[in-house]
XYZ file of N, CA and C in Angstrom:
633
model
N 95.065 96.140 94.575
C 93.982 96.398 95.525
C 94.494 96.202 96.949
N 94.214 97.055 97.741
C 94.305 96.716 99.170
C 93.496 95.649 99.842
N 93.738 95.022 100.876
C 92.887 93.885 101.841
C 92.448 94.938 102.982
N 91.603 94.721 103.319
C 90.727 95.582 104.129
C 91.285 94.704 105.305
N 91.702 95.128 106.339
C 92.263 94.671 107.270
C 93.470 95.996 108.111
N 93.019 95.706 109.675
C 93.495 96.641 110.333
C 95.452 96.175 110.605
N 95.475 95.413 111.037
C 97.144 94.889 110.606
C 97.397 95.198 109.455
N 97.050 95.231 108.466
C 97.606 95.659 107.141
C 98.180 96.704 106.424
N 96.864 97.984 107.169
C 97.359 98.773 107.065
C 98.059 99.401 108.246
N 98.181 98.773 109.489
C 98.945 99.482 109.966
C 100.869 99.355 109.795
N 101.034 97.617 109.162
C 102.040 97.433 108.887
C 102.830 98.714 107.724
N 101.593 98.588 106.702
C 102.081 99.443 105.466
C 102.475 100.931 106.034
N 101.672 101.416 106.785
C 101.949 102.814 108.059
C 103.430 102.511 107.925
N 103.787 101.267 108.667
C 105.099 101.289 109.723
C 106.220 101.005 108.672
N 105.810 100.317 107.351
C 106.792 100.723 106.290
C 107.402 101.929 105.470
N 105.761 102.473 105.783
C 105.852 103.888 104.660
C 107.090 105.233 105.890
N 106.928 104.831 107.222
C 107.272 104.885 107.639
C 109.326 104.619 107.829
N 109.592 103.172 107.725
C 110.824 103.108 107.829
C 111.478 103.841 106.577
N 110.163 103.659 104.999
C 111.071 103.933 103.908
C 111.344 105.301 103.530
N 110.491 106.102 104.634
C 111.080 107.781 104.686
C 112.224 108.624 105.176
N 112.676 107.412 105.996
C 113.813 107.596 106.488
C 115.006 107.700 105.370
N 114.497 107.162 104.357
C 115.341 106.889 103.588
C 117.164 105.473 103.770
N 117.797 105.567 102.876
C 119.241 104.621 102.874
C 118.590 103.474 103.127
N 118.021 102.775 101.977
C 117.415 101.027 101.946
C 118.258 100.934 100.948
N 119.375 99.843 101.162
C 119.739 99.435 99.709
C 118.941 98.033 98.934
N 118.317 97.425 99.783
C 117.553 96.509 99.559
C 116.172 95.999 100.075
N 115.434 95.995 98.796
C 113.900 95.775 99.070
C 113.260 93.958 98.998
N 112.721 93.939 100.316
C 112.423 92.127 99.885
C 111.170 92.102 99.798
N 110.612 92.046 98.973
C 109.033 91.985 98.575
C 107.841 90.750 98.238
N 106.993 90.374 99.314
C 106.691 89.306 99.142
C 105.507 89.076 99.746
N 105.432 88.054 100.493
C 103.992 87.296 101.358
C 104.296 86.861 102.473
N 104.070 85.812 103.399
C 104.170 85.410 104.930
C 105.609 84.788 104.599
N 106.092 84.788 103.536
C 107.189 83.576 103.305
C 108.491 84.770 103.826
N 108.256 85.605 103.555
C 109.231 86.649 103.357
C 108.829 87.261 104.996
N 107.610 87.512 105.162
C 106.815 88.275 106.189
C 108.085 87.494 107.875
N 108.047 85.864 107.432
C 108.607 85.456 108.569
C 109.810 85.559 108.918
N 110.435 86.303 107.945
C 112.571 86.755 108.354
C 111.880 87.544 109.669
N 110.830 88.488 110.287
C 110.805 88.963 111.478
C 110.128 88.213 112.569
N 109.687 86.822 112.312
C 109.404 85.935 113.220
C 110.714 85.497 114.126
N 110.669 85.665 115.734
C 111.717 85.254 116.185
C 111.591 83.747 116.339
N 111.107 82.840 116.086
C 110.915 81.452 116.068
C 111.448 80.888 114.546
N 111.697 81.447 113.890
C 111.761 80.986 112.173
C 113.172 81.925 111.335
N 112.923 83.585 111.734
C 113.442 84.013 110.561
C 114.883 84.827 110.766
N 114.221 85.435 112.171
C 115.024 87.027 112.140
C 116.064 86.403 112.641
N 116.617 85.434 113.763
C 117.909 85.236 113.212
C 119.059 85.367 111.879
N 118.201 84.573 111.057
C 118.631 84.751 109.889
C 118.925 85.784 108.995
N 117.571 86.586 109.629
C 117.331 88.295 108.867
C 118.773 88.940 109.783
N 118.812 88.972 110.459
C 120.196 89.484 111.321
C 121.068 89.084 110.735
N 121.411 88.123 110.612
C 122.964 87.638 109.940
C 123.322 87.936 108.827
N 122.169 88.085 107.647
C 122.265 88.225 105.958
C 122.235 89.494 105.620
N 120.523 89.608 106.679
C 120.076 90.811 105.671
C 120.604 92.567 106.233
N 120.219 92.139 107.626
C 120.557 93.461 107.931
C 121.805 94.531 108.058
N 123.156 93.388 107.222
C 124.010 94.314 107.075
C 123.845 94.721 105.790
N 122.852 94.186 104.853
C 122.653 94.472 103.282
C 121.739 95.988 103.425
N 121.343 96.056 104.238
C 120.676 97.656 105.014
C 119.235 97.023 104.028
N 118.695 96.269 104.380
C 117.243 95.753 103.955
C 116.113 96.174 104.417
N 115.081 96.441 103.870
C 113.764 96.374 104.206
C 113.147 94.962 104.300
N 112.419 94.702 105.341
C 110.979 93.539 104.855
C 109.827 94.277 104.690
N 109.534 93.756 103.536
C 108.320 94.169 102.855
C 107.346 93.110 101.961
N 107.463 91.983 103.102
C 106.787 90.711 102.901
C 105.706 90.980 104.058
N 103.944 90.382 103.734
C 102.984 90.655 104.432
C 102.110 89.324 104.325
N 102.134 89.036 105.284
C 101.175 87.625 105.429
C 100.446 87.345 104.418
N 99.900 86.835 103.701
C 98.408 86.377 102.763
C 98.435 86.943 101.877
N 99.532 87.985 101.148
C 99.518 89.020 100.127
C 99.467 88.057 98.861
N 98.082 88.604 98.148
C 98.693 88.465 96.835
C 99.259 89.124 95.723
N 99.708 88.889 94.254
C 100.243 90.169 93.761
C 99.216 91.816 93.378
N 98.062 91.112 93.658
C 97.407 92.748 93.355
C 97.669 93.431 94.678
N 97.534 92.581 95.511
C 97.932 93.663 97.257
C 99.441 94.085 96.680
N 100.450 93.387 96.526
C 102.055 94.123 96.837
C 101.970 94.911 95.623
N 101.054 94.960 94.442
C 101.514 96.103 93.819
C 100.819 97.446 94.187
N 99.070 97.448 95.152
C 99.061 97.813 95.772
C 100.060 98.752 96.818
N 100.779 98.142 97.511
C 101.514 98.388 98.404
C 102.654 99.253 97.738
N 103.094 98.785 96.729
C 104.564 99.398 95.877
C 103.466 100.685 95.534
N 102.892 100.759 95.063
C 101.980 102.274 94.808
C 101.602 103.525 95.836
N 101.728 102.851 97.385
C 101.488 103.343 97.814
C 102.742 103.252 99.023
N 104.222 103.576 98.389
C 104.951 103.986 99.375
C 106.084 104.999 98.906
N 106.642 105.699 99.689
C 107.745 106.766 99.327
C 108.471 106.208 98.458
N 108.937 107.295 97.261
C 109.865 107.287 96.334
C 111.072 107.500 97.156
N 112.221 106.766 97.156
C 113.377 107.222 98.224
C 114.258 107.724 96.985
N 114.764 109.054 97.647
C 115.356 109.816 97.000
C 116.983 109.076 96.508
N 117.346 107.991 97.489
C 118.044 107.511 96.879
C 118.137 106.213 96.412
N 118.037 105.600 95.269
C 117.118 104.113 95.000
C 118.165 103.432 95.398
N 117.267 102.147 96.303
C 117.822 100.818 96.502
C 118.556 100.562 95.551
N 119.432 99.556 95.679
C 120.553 99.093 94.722
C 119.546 97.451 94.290
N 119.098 97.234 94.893
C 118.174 95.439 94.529
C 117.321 95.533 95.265
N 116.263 94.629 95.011
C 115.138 93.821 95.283
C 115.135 92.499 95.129
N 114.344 91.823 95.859
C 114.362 90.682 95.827
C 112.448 90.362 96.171
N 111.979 89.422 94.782
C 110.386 89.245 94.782
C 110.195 87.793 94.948
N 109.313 87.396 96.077
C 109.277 86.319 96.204
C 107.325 86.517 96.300
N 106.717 85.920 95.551
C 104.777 86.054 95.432
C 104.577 85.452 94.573
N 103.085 85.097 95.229
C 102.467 84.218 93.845
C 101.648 82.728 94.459
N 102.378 82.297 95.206
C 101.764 81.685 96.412
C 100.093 81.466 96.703
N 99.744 82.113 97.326
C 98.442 82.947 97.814
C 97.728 82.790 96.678
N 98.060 83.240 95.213
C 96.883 83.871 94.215
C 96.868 82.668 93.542
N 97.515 81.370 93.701
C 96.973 79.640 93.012
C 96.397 78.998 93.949
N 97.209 78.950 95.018
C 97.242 77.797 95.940
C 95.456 78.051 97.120
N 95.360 79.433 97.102
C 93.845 79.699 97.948
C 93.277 80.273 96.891
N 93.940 81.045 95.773
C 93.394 82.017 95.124
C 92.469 81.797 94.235
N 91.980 82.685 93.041
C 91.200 81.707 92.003
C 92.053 81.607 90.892
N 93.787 82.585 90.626
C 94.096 82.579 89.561
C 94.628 81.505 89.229
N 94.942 81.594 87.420
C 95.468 80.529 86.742
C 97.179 80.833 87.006
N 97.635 79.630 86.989
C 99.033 80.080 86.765
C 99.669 81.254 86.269
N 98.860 81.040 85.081
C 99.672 82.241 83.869
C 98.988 83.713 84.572
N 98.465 83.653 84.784
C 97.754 85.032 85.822
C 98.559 85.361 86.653
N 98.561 84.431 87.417
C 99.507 84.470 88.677
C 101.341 84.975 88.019
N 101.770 84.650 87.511
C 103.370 84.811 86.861
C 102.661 86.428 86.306
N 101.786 86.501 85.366
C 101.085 88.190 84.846
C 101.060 88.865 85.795
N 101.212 88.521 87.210
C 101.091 89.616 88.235
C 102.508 89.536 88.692
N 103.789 88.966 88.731
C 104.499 88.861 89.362
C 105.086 89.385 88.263
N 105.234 89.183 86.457
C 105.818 90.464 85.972
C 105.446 91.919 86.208
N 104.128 91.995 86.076
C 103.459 93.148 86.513
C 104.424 94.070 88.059
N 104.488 93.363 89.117
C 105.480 93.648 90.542
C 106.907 93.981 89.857
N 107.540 93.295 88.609
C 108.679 93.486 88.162
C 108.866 94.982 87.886
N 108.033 94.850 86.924
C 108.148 96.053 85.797
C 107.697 97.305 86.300
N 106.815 97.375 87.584
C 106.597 98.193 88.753
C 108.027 98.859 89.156
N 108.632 97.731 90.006
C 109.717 98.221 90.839
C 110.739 98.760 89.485
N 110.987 98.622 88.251
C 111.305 98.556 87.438
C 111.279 100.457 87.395
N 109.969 100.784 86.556
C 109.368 101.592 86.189
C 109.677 103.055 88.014
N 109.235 102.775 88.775
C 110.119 103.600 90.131
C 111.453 103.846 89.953
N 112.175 102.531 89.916
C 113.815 102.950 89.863
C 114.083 101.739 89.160
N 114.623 102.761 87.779
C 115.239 102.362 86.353
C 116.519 101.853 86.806
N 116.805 101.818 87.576
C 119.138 101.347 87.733
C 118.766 100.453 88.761
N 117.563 100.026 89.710
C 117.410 98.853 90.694
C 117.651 98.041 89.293
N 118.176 96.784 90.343
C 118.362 95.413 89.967
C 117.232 94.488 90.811
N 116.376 93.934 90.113
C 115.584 92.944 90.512
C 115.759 91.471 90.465
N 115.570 90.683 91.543
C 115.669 88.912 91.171
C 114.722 88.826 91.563
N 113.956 88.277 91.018
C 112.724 87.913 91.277
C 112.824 85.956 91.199
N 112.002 85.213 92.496
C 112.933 83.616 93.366
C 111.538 83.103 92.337
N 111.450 82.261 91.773
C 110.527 80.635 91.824
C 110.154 80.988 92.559
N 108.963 80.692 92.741
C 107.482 80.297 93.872
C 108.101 78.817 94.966
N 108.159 79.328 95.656
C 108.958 77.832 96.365
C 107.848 76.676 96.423
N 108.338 75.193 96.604
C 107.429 74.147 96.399
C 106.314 74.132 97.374
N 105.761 73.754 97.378
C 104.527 73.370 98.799
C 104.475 71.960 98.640
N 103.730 71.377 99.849
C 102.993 70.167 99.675
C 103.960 69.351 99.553
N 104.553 68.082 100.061
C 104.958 67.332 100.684
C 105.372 66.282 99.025
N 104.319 65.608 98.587
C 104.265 64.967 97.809
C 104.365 65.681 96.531
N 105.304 65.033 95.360
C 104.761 65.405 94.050
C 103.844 65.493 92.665
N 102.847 65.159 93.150
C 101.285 65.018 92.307
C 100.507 65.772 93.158
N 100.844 66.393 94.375
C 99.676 67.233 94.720
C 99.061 68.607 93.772
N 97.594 68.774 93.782
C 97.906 69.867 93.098
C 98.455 71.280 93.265
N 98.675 71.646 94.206
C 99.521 72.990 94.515
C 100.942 73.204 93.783
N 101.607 71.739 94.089
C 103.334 71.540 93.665
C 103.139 71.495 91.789
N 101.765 70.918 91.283
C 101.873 71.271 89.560
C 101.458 72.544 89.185
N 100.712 73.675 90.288
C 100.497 74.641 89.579
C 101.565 75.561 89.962
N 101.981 74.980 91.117
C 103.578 75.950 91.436
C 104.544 76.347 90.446
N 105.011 74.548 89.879
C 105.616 74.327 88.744
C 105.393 75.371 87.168
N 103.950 75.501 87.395
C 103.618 75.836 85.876
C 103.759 77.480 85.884
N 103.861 78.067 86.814
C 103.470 79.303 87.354
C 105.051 79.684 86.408
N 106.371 78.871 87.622
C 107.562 79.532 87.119
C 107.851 78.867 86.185
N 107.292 78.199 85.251
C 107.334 77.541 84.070
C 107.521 79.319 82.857
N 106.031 79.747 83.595
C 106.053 81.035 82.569
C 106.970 81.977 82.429
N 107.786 82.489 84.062
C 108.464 83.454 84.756
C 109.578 83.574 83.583
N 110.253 83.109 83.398
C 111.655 83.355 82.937
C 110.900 84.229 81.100
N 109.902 83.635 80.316
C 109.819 84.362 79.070
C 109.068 85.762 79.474
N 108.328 85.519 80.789
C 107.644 86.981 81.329
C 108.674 88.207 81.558
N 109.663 87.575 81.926
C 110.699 88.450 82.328
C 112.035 88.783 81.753
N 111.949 88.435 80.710
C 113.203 88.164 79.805
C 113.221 89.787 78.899
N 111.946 90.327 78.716
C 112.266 91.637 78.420
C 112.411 93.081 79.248
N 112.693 92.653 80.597
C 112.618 93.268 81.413
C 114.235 93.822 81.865
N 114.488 94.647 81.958
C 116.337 94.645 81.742
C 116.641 95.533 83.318
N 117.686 94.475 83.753
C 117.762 94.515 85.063
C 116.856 93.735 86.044
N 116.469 92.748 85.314
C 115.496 91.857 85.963
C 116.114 90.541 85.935
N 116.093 89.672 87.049
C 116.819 88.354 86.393
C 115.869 87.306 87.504
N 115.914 86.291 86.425
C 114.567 84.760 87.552
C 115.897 84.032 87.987
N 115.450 83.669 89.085
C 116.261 82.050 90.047
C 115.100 81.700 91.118
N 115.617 80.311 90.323
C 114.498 79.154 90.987
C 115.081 78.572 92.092
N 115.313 78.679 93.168
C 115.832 78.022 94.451
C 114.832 76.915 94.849
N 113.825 76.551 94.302
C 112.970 75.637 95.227
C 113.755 74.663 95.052
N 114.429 73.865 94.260
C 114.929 72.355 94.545
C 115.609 72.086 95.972
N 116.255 73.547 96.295
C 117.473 73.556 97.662
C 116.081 73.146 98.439
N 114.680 73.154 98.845
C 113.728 72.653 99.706
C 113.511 70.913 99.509
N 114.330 70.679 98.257
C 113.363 69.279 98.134
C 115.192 68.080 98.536
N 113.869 66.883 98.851
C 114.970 65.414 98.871
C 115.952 65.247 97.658
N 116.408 64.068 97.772
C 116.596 63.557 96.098
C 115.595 62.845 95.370
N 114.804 62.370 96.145
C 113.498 62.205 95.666
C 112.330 63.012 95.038
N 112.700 64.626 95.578
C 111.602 65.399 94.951
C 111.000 65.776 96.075
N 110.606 64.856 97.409
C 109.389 65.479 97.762
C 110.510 66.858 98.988
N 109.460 67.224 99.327
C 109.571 68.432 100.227
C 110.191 68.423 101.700
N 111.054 68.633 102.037
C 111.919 68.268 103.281
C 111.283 69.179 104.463
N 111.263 67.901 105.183
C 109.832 68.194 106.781
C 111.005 69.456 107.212
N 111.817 68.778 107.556
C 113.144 69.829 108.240
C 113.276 71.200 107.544
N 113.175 71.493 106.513
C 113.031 73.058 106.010
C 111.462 73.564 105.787
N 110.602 72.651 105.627
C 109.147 73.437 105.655
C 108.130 72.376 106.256
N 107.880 72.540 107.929
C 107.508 71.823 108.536
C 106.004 71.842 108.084
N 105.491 72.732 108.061
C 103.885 73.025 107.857
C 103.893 72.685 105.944
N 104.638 72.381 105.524
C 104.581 72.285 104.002
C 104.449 73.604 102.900
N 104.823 74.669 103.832
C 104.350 75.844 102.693
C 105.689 76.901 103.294
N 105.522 77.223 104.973
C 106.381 78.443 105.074
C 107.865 77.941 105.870
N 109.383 78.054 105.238
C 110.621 77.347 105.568
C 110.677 77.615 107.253
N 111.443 76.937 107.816
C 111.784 76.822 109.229
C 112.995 77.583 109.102
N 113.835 77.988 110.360
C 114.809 78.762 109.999
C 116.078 78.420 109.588
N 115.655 76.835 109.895
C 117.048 76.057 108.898
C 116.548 76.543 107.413
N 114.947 76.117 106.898
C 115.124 76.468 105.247
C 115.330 78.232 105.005
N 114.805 79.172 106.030
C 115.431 80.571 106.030
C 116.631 80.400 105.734
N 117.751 79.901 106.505
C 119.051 79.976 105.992
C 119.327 79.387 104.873
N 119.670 78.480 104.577
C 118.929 78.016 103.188
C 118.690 78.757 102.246
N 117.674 79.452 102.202
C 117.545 80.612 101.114
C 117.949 81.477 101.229
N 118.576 81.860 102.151
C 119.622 83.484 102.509
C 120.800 83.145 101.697
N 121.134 81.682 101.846
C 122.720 80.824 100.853
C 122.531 81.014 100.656
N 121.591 80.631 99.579
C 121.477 80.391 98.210
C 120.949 81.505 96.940
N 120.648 83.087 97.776
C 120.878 84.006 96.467
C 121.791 85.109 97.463
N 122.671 84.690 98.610
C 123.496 85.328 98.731
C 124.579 85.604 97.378
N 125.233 84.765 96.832
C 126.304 85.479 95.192
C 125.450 86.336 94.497
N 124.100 85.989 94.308
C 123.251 87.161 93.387
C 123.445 88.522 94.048
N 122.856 88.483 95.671
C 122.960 89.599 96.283
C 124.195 91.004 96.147
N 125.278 89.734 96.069
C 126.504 89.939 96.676
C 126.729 90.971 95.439
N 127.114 90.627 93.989
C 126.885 90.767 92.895
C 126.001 92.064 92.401
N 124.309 92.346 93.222
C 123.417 93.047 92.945
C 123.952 94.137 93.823
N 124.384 94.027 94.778
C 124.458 95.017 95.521
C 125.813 95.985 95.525
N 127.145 95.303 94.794
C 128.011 95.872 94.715
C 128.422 96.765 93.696
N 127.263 96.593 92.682
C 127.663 97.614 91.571
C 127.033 98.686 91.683
C-alpha cells in the first residue's frame, strides 16, 4: 500500500526517475535507517565513500513499512539491465509503532525478498537483521526486534540467491546494551554507526557484486 503523503510520492517520482536512467548495480531498500546515507549530518559521507562507487541507488524512505516498500518495488522501472545486489534493511516501523506481530513483520520482509527475487531472478539479495533499538535490554522493542530476526533466516532459506546477516551486535557494548556513540536517538546510527555498517557487509558486497 502506498502512504498518502506528498514527500512520498514525490521521492518515489525522483526514484522512478533515477532508475530509468538505467546502470544501478545496487539496490538499498529500506526505511529512515537507510533513508539517512543522504543526510549530510549522519550518512552521505559514508554513502560517498562505500556506496557510490558500488553505482547504488537509495531506496530507503522515512517511516516505510514493508507493505509501503513492496508498494514501491511494484511501482518502479524494470531496468533493462538487472542490478547485480540488493541490500534490505525493514521491519522497524511495522513492530516498534506498528500493530504487527513479529512473525508478520519477518512475512513481509520475505514477501520484499521474493519480490526483488521474482523481478530479477540472477540479483543477489542480503537482506541485514532489524538493527537493535532502545538502549536497555528488556525493553520491549529490543525483544520483538530479536524475535522478528529470530524468524528471518527459516523465512528465507528457500529463497535462492537470498542470504540473512545480522549486524546488530556491531551496535551493541559488551554488555548488550546499545552504544550512545553509534545510535544517539536509540533507533537511527550516527555516521560513526553508518560506517560501521558500510564495514561490516562490505565482504558480502564485495563478493555480491563481483560475480
Amino acid at each position: 500500500a502506498p502512504r498518502i503523503a506528498e514527500w512520498w510520492f514525490a521521492r518515489q517520482a525522483e526514484k522512478i526517475g533515477l532508475m530509468s536512467k538505467g546502470d544501478i548495480d545496487l539496490l538499498m531498500v529500506g526505511d529512515s535507517i537507510t533513508h539517512n546515507y543522504e543526510n549530510e549530518k549522519v550518512g552521505l559521507k559514508v554513502w560517498e565513500k562505500y556506496f557510490v562507487p558500488l553505482n547504488a541507488i537509495n531506496l530507503g524512505f522515512g517511516g516505510d513499512c514493508t507493505e509501503h516498500v513492496l508498494w514501491r518495488l511494484d511501482h518502479l522501472p524494470v531496468l533493462k539491465k538487472a542490478p547485480k545486489g540488493a541490500v534490505v534493511l525493514i521491519g522497524t516501523n511495522n513492530i516498534c509503532w506498528g500493530s504487527d506481530t513479529p512473525k508478520q513483520a519477518a512475512e513481509g520482509v520475505q514477501a520484499i525478498a521474493r519480490k526483488l527475487k521474482d523481478v530479477y531472478p540472477d540479483m543477489e539479495v542480503l537482506v541485514l537483521g532489524v538493527f537493535p533499538r532502545r538502549r536497555n535490554l528488556d525493553h520491549p522493542h529490543r525483544k520483538q526486534i530479536n524475535e522478528l530476526n529470530a524468524y528471518l533466516p527459516e523465512l528465507l532459506k528457500t529463497l535462492k540467491g537470498v542470504k540473512f546477516l545480522d549486524i546488530g551486535p556491531a551496535f551493541l557494548d559488551e554488555n548488550g546494551f546499545l552504544s550512545e556513540e553509534m545510535m544517539p536517538d536509540t533507533t537511527h546510527p550516527s555516521e560513526k554507526g553508518h560506517e560501521v555498517w558500510a564495514e561490516a557487509i562490505a565482504p558480502e558486497l564485495k563478493k555480491m557484486l563481483s560475480e
